[in-house]
Short mmCIF file of C-alpha atoms and ligand atoms in Angstrom, two decimals:
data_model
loop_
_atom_site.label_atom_id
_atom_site.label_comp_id
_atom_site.label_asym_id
_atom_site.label_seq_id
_atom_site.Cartn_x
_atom_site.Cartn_y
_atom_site.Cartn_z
CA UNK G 1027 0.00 0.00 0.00
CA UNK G 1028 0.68 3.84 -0.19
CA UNK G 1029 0.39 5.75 2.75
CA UNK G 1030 0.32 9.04 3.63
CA UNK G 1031 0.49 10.53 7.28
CA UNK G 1032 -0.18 14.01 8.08
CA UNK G 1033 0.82 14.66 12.36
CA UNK G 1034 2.39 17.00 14.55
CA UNK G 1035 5.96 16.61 14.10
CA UNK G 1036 6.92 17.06 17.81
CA UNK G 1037 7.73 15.57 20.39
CA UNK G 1038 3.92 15.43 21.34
CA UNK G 1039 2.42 11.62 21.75
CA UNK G 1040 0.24 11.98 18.87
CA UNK G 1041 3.37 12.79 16.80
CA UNK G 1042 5.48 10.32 18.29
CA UNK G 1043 3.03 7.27 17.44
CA UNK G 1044 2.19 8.28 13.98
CA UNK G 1045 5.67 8.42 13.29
CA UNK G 1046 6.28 5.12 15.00
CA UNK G 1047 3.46 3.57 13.41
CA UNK G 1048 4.95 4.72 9.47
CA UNK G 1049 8.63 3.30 10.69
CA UNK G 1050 6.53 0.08 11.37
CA UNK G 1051 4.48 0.10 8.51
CA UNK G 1052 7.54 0.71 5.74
CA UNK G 1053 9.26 -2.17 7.83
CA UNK G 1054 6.23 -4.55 6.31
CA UNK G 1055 7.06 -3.26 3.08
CA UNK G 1056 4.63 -0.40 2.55
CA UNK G 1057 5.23 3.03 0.72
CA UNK G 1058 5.15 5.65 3.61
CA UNK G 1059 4.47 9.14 2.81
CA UNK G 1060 4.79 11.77 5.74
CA UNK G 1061 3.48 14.95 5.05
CA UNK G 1062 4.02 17.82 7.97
CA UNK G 1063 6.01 20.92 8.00
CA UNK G 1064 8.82 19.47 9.51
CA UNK G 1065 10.94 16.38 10.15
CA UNK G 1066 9.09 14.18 12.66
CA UNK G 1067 11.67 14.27 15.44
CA UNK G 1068 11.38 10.17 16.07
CA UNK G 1069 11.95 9.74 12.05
CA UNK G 1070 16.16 9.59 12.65
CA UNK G 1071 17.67 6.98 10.28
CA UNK G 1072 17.20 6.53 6.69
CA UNK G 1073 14.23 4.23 5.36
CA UNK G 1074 14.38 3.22 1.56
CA UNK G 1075 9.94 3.46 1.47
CA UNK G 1076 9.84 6.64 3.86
CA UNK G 1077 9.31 10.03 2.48
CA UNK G 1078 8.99 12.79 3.88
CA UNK G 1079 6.83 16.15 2.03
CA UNK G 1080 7.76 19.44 3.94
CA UNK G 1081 4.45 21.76 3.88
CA UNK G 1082 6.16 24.90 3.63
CA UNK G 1083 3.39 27.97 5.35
CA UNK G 1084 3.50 31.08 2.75
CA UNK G 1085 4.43 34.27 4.37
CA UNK G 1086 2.68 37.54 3.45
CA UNK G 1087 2.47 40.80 4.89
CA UNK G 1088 -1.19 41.00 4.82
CA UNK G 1089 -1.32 37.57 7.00
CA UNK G 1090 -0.80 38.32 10.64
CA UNK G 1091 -0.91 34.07 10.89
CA UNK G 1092 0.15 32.14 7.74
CA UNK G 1093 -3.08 30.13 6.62
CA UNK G 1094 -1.08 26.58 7.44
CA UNK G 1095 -4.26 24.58 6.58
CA UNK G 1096 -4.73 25.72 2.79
CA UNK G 1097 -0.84 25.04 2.32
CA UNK G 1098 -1.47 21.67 3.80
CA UNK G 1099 -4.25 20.72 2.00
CA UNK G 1100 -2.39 22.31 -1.54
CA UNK G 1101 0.22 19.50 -0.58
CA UNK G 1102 -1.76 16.73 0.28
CA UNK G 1103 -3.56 17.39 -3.15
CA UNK G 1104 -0.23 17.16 -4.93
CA UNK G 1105 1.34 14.68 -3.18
CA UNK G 1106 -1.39 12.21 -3.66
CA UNK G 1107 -1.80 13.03 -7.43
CA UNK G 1108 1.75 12.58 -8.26
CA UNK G 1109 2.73 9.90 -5.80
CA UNK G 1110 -0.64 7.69 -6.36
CA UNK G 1111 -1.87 7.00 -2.69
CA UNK G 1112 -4.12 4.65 -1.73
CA UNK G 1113 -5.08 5.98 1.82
CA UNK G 1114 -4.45 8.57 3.80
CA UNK G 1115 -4.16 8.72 7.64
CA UNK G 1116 -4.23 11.72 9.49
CA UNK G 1117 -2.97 11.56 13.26
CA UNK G 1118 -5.11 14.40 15.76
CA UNK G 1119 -8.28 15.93 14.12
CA UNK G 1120 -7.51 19.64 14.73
CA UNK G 1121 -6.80 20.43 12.35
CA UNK G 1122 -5.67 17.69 9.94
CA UNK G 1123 -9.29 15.94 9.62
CA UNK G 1124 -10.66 19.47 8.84
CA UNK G 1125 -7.85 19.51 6.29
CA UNK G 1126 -8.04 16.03 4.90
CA UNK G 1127 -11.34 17.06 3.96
CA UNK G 1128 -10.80 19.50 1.82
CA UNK G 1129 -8.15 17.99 0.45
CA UNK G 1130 -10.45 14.76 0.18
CA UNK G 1131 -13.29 17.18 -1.78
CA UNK G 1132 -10.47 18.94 -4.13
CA UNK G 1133 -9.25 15.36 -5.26
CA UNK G 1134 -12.88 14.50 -6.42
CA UNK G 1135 -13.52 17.17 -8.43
CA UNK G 1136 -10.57 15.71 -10.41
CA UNK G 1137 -11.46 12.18 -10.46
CA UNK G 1138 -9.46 10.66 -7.67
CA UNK G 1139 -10.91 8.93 -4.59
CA UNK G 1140 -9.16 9.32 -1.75
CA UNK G 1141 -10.17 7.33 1.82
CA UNK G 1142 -9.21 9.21 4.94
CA UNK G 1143 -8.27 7.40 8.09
CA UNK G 1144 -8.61 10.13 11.53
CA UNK G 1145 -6.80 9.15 14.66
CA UNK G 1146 -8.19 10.67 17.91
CA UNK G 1147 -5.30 10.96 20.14
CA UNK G 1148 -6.66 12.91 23.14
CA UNK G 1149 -6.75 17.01 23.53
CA UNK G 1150 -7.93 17.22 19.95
CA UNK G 1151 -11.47 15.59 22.01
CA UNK G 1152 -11.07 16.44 25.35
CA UNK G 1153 -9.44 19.53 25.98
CA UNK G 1154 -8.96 21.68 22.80
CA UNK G 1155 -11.93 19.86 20.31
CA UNK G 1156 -14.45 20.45 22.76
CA UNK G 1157 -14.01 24.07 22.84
CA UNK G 1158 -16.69 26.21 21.47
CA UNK G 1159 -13.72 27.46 18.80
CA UNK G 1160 -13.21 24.24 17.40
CA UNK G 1161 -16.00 21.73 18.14
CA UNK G 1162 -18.42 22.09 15.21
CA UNK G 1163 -15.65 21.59 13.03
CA UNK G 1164 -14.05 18.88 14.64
CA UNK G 1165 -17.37 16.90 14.57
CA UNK G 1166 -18.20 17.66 11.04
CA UNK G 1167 -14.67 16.27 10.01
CA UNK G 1168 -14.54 13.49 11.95
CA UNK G 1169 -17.85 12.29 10.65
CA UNK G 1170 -16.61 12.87 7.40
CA UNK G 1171 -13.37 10.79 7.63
CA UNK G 1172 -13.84 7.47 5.75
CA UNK G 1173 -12.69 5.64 9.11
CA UNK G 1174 -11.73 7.28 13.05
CA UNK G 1175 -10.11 5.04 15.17
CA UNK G 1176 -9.27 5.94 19.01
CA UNK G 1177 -6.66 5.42 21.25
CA UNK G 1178 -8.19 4.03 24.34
CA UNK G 1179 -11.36 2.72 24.80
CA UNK G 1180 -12.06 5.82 27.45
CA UNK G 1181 -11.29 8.14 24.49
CA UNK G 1182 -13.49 6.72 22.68
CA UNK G 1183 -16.37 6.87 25.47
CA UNK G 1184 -15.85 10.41 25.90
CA UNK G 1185 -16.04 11.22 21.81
CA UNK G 1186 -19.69 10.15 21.69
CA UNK G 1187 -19.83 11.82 24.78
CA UNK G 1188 -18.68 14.91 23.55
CA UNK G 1189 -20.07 15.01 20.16
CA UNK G 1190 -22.68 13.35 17.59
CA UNK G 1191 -21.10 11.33 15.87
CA UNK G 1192 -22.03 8.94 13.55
CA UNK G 1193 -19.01 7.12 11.81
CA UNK G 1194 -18.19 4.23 13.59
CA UNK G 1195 -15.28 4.59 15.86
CA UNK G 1196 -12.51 1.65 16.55
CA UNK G 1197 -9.91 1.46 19.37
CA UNK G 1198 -6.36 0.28 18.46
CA UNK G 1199 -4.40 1.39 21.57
CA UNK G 1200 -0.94 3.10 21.22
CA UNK G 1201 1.65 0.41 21.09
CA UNK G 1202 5.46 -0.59 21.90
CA UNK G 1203 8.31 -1.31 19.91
CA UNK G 1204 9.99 -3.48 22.22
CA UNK G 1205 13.31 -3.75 19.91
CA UNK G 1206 13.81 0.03 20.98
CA UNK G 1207 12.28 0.31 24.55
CA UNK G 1208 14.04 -2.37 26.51
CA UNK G 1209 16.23 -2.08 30.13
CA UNK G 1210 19.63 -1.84 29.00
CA UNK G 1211 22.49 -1.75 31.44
CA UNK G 1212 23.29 1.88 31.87
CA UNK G 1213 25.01 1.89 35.10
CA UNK G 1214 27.66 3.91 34.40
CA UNK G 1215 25.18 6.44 33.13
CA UNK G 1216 22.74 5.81 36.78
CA UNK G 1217 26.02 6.27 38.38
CA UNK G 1218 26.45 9.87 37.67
CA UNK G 1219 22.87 10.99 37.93
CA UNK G 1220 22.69 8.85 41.45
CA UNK G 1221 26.27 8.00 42.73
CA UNK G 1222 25.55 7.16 46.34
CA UNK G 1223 23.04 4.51 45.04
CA UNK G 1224 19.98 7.18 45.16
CA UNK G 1225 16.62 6.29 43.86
CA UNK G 1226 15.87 7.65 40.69
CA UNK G 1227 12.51 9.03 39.90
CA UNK G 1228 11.31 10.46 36.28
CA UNK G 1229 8.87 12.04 34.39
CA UNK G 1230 8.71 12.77 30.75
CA UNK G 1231 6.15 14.85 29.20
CA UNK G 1232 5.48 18.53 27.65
CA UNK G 1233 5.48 20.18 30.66
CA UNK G 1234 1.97 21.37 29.73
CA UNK G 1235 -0.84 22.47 32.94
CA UNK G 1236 -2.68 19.34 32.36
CA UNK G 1237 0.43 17.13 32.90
CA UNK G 1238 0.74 18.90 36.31
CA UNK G 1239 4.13 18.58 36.91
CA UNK G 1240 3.88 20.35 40.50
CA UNK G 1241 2.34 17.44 41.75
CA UNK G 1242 5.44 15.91 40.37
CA UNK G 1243 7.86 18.03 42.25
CA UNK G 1244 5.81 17.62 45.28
CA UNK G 1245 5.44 13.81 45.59
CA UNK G 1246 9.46 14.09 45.08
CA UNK G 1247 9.57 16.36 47.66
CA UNK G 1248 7.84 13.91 50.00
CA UNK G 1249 9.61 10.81 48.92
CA UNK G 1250 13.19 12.78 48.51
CA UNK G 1251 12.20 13.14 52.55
CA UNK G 1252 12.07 9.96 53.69
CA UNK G 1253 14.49 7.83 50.78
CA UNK G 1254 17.79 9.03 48.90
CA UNK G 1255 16.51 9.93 45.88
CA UNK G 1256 16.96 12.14 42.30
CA UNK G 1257 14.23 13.40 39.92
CA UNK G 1258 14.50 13.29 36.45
CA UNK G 1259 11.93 15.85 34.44
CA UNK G 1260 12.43 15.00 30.82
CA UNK G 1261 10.63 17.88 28.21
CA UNK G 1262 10.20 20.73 28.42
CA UNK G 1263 7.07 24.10 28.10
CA UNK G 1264 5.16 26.25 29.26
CA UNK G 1265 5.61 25.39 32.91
CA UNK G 1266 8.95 24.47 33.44
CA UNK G 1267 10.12 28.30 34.64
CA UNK G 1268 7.55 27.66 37.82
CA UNK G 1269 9.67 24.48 38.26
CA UNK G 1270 12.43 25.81 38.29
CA UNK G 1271 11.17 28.56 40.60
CA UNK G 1272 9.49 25.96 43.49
CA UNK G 1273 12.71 23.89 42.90
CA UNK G 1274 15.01 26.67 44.37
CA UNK G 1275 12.31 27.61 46.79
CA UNK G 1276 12.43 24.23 47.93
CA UNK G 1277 15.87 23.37 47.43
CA UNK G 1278 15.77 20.70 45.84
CA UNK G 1279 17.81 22.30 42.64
CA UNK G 1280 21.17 19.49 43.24
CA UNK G 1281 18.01 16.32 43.56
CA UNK G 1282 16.30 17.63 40.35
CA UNK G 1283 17.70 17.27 37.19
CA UNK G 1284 15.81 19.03 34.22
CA UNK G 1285 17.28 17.55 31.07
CA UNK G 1286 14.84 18.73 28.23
CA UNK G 1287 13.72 17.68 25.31
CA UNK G 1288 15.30 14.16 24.67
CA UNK G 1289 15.32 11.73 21.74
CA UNK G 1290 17.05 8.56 23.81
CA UNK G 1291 14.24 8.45 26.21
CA UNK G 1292 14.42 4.63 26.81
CA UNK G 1293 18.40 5.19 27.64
CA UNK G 1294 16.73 7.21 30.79
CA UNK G 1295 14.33 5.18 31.79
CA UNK G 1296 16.68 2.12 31.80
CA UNK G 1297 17.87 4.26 34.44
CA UNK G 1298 14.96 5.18 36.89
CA UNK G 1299 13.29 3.11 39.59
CA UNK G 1300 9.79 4.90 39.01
CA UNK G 1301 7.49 6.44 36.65
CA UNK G 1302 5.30 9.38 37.67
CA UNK G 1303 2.45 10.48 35.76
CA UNK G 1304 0.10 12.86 37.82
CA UNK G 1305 -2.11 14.32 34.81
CA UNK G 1306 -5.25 15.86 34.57
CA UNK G 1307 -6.23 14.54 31.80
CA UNK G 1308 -4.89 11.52 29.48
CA UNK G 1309 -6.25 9.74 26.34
CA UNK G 1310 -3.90 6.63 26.74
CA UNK G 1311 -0.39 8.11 28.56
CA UNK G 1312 1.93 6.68 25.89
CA UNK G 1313 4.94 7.78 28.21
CA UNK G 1314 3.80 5.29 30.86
CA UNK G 1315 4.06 2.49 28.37
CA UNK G 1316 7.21 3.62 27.38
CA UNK G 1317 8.30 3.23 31.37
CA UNK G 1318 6.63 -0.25 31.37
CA UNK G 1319 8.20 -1.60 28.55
CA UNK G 1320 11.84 -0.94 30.43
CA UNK G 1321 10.57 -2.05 33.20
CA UNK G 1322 9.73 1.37 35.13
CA UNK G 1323 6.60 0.99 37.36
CA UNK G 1324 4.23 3.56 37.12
CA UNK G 1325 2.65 5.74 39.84
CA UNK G 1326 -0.10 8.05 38.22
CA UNK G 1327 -3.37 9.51 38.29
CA UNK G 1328 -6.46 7.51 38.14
CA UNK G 1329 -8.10 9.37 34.73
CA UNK G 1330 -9.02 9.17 31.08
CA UNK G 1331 -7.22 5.81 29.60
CA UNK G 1332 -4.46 5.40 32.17
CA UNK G 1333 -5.93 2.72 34.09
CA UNK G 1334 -5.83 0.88 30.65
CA UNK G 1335 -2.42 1.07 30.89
CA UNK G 1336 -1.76 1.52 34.34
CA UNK G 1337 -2.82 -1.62 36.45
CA UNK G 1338 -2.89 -0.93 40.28
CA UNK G 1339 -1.14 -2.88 42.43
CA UNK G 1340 0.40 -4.68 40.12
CA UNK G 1341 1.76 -2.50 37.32
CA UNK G 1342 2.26 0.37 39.63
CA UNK G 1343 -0.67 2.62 41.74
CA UNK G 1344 -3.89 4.69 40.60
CA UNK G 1345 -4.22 7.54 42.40
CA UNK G 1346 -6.81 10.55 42.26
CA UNK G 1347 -5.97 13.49 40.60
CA UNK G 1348 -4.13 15.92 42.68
CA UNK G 1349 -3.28 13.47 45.74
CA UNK G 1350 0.18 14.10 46.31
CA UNK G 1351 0.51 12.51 49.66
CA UNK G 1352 -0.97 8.91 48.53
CA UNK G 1353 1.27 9.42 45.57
CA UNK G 1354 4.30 9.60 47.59
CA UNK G 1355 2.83 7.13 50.15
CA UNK G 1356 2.86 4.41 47.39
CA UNK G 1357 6.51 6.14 45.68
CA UNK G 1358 8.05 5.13 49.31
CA UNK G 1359 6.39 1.72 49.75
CA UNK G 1360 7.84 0.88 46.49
CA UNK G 1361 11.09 2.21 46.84
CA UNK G 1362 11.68 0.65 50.03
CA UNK G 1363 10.87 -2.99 49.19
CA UNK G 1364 13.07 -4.20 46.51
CA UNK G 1365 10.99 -7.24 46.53
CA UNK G 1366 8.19 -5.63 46.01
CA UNK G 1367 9.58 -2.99 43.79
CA UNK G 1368 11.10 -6.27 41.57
CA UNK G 1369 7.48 -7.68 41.30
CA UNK G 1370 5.98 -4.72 39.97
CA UNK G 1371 8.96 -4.13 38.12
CA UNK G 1372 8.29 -7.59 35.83
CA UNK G 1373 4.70 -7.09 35.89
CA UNK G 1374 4.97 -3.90 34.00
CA UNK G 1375 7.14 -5.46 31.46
CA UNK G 1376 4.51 -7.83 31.25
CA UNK G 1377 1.75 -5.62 31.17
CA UNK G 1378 2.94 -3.65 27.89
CA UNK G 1379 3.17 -7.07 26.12
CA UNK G 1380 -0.44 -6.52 25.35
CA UNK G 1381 0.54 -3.45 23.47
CA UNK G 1382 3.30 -4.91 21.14
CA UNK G 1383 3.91 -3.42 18.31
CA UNK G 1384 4.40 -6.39 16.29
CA UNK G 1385 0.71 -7.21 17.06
CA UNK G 1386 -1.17 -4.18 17.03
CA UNK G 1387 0.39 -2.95 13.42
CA UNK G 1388 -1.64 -5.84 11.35
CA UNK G 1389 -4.88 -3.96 13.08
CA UNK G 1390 -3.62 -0.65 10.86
CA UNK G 1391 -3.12 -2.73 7.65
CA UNK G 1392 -6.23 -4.63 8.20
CA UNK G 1393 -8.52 -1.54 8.94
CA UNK G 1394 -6.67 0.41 6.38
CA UNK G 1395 -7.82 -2.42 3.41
CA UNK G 1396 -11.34 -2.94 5.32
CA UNK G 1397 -11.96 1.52 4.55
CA UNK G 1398 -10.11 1.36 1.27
CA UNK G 1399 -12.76 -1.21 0.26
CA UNK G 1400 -15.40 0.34 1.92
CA UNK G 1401 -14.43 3.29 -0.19
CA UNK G 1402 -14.44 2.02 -3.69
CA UNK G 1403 -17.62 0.22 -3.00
CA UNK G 1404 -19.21 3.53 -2.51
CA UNK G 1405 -17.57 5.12 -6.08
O1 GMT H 331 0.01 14.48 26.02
C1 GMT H 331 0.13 15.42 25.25
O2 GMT H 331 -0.02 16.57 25.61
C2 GMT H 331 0.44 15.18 23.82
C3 GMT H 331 -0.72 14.56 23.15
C4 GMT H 331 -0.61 14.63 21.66
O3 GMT H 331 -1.66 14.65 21.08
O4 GMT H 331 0.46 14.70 21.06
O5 GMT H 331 -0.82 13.21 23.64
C5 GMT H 331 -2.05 12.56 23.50
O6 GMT H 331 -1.81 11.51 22.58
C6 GMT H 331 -0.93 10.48 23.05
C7 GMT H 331 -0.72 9.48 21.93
O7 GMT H 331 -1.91 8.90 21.51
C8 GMT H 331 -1.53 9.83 24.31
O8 GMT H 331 -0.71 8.80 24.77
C9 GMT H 331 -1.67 10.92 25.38
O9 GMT H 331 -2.29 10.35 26.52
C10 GMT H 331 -2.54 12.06 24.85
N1 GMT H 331 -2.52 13.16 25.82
C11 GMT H 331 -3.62 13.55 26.50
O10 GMT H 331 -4.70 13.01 26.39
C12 GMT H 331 -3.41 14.69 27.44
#
């Protein structure tokens, strides 16, 4: 097949799995097209089937913002003309299902068919897509898309929730490439984040208000009380200043290490003892799986699609949003069992089995030919 996939290029989950999910697909021997306006940051080495389109926005004086979806469109237009695609799959529907619509509607006036695949990945429902400024629009496109899958089951819950929809919705859950994420022996490396044998806590995300990372810094603080023990705050945005801010206040600036942005994420986790994940909000919590898969328990909030992920008491603890203390109650039971911590440290590993790449990739392909037939039956 020929695929196209239009996503954020960031460092953002839905980004991060679309680009994972191309690598995967060209690896079965299909033609992957991405199409963003930049590199997708996971998309390192050199593939032989994966191309990559740069949308390029068109500056103008008279546009205070550059109108990003027309030039996206314009190149989804030209790149499925010229490069014959069979499907396309669009990863978060603001604004890309909105996009492959038009796109979609341009193509027929010219003779060409093209199916449209929308992934929900979270915000685009919950937190942005239900806004007033984007929700008609997000529900019109999504009922437009030939085929919407979801990312959780919970996600999926709260779209018909949320909006009327009427094209069917499946779940394929984010997956793991276990050939990448696997515990590797980094002790050298553990050695100079933690060299009087310190526990080493971490949390990776984009450091946005509904990741609330302050409830990270304060179950650290609580734990960092009672056990030896280093923080690791992977990413970076908007609220990292504050953290840096409480971190002095609190002196905790030698126990906290803010690293960034980081591409060898599974190098760091090989690393860390436990995973904390206090959000708000979360479709799936792709960065938890990530922890599991190297063996990283995970201590997070009880919401949205975590405790698909997130088993308690086996896989790590549930908590509810905002309770710090229980969160650090359960941090310091862990930590001071090795037992205990060892159990949940192989159940974890376990646990992400069910979300192996290797078997969740045939689900794509299979829905893919199941809406490119449902498609042309339609023509
Ligand atoms: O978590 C973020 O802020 C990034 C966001 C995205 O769309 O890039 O992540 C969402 O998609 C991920 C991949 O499907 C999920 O694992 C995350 O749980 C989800 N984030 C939220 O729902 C907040």
């Amino acid at each position: 097949m020929k695929i196209g996939i239009v996503c954020y290029p960031t460092f953002g989950g839905s980004g991060v799995v679309a680009t994972e999910l191309g690598i995967g697909l060209a690896g079965l021997g299909h033609e992957v097209h991405f199409i963003t306006y930049k590199r997708p940051v996971r998309l390192t080495s050199f593939y032989p089937n994966i191309f990559f389109h740069e949308v390029a926005s068109l500056e103008y004086p008279l546009f205070e913002y550059a109108p990003y979806e027309s030039s996206l469109a314009s190149k989804l237009v030209d790149v499925v003309r010229f490069e014959k695609l069979d499907i396309l799959h669009v990863h978060y529907a603001i604004p890309h299902a909105a996009v492959a619509y038009m796109a979609k509607q341009i193509l027929k006036e010219q003779g060409i068919t093209l199916p449209v695949i929308t992934t929900l990945h979270g915000t685009d429902i919950t937190l942005v897509g239900a806004d007033k400024s984007f929700s008609p629009v997000v529900e019109f496109s999504i009922n437009q898309s030939d085929g919407v899958t979801a990312v959780s089951n919970h996600l999926k819950e709260e779209t018909l929730e949320n909006f009327s929809i009427t094209t069917p919705i499946k779940v394929i859950p984010n997956f793991i490439d276990f050939t990448r994420f696997k515990k590797t022996n980094k002790d050298h490396f553990r050695k100079a984040i933690a060299p009087d044998g310190e526990k080493i806590l971490i949390h990776i995300s984009n450091f946005r208000k509904v990741k609330r990372v302050e409830d990270v810094l304060k179950v650290f603080k609580s734990v960092h009380e009672k056990i030896p023990s280093k923080l690791l705050l992977i990413g970076d945005g908007p609220e990292r200043t504050h953290l840096e801010e409480l971190c002095r206040a609190w002196h905790l600036c030698d126990e906290v290490r803010f690293l960034g942005k980081q591409e060898a994420v599974d190098e760091l986790l090989a690393i860390s003892d436990i995973f904390l994940l206090p959000s708000e909000n979360e479709s799936f919590g792709l960065a938890a799986l990530e922890a599991m898969a190297c063996e990283v328990p995970v201590i997070s909030s009880n919401t949205g699609g975590i405790p698909e992920v997130n088993i308690h008491g086996e896989t790590g603890y549930l908590c509810e949003i905002g309770d710090v203390d229980t969160m650090a109650a359960y941090c310091i039971e862990l930590l001071s069992d090795d037992e205990k911590l060892k159990t949940f440290r192989k159940n974890a590993f376990a646990h992400a089995h069910n979300f192996d790449i290797t078997a969740l990739l045939p689900e794509y392909v299979n829905y893919y030919e199941e809406i490119i037939d449902l498609v042309n039956q339609k023509v």
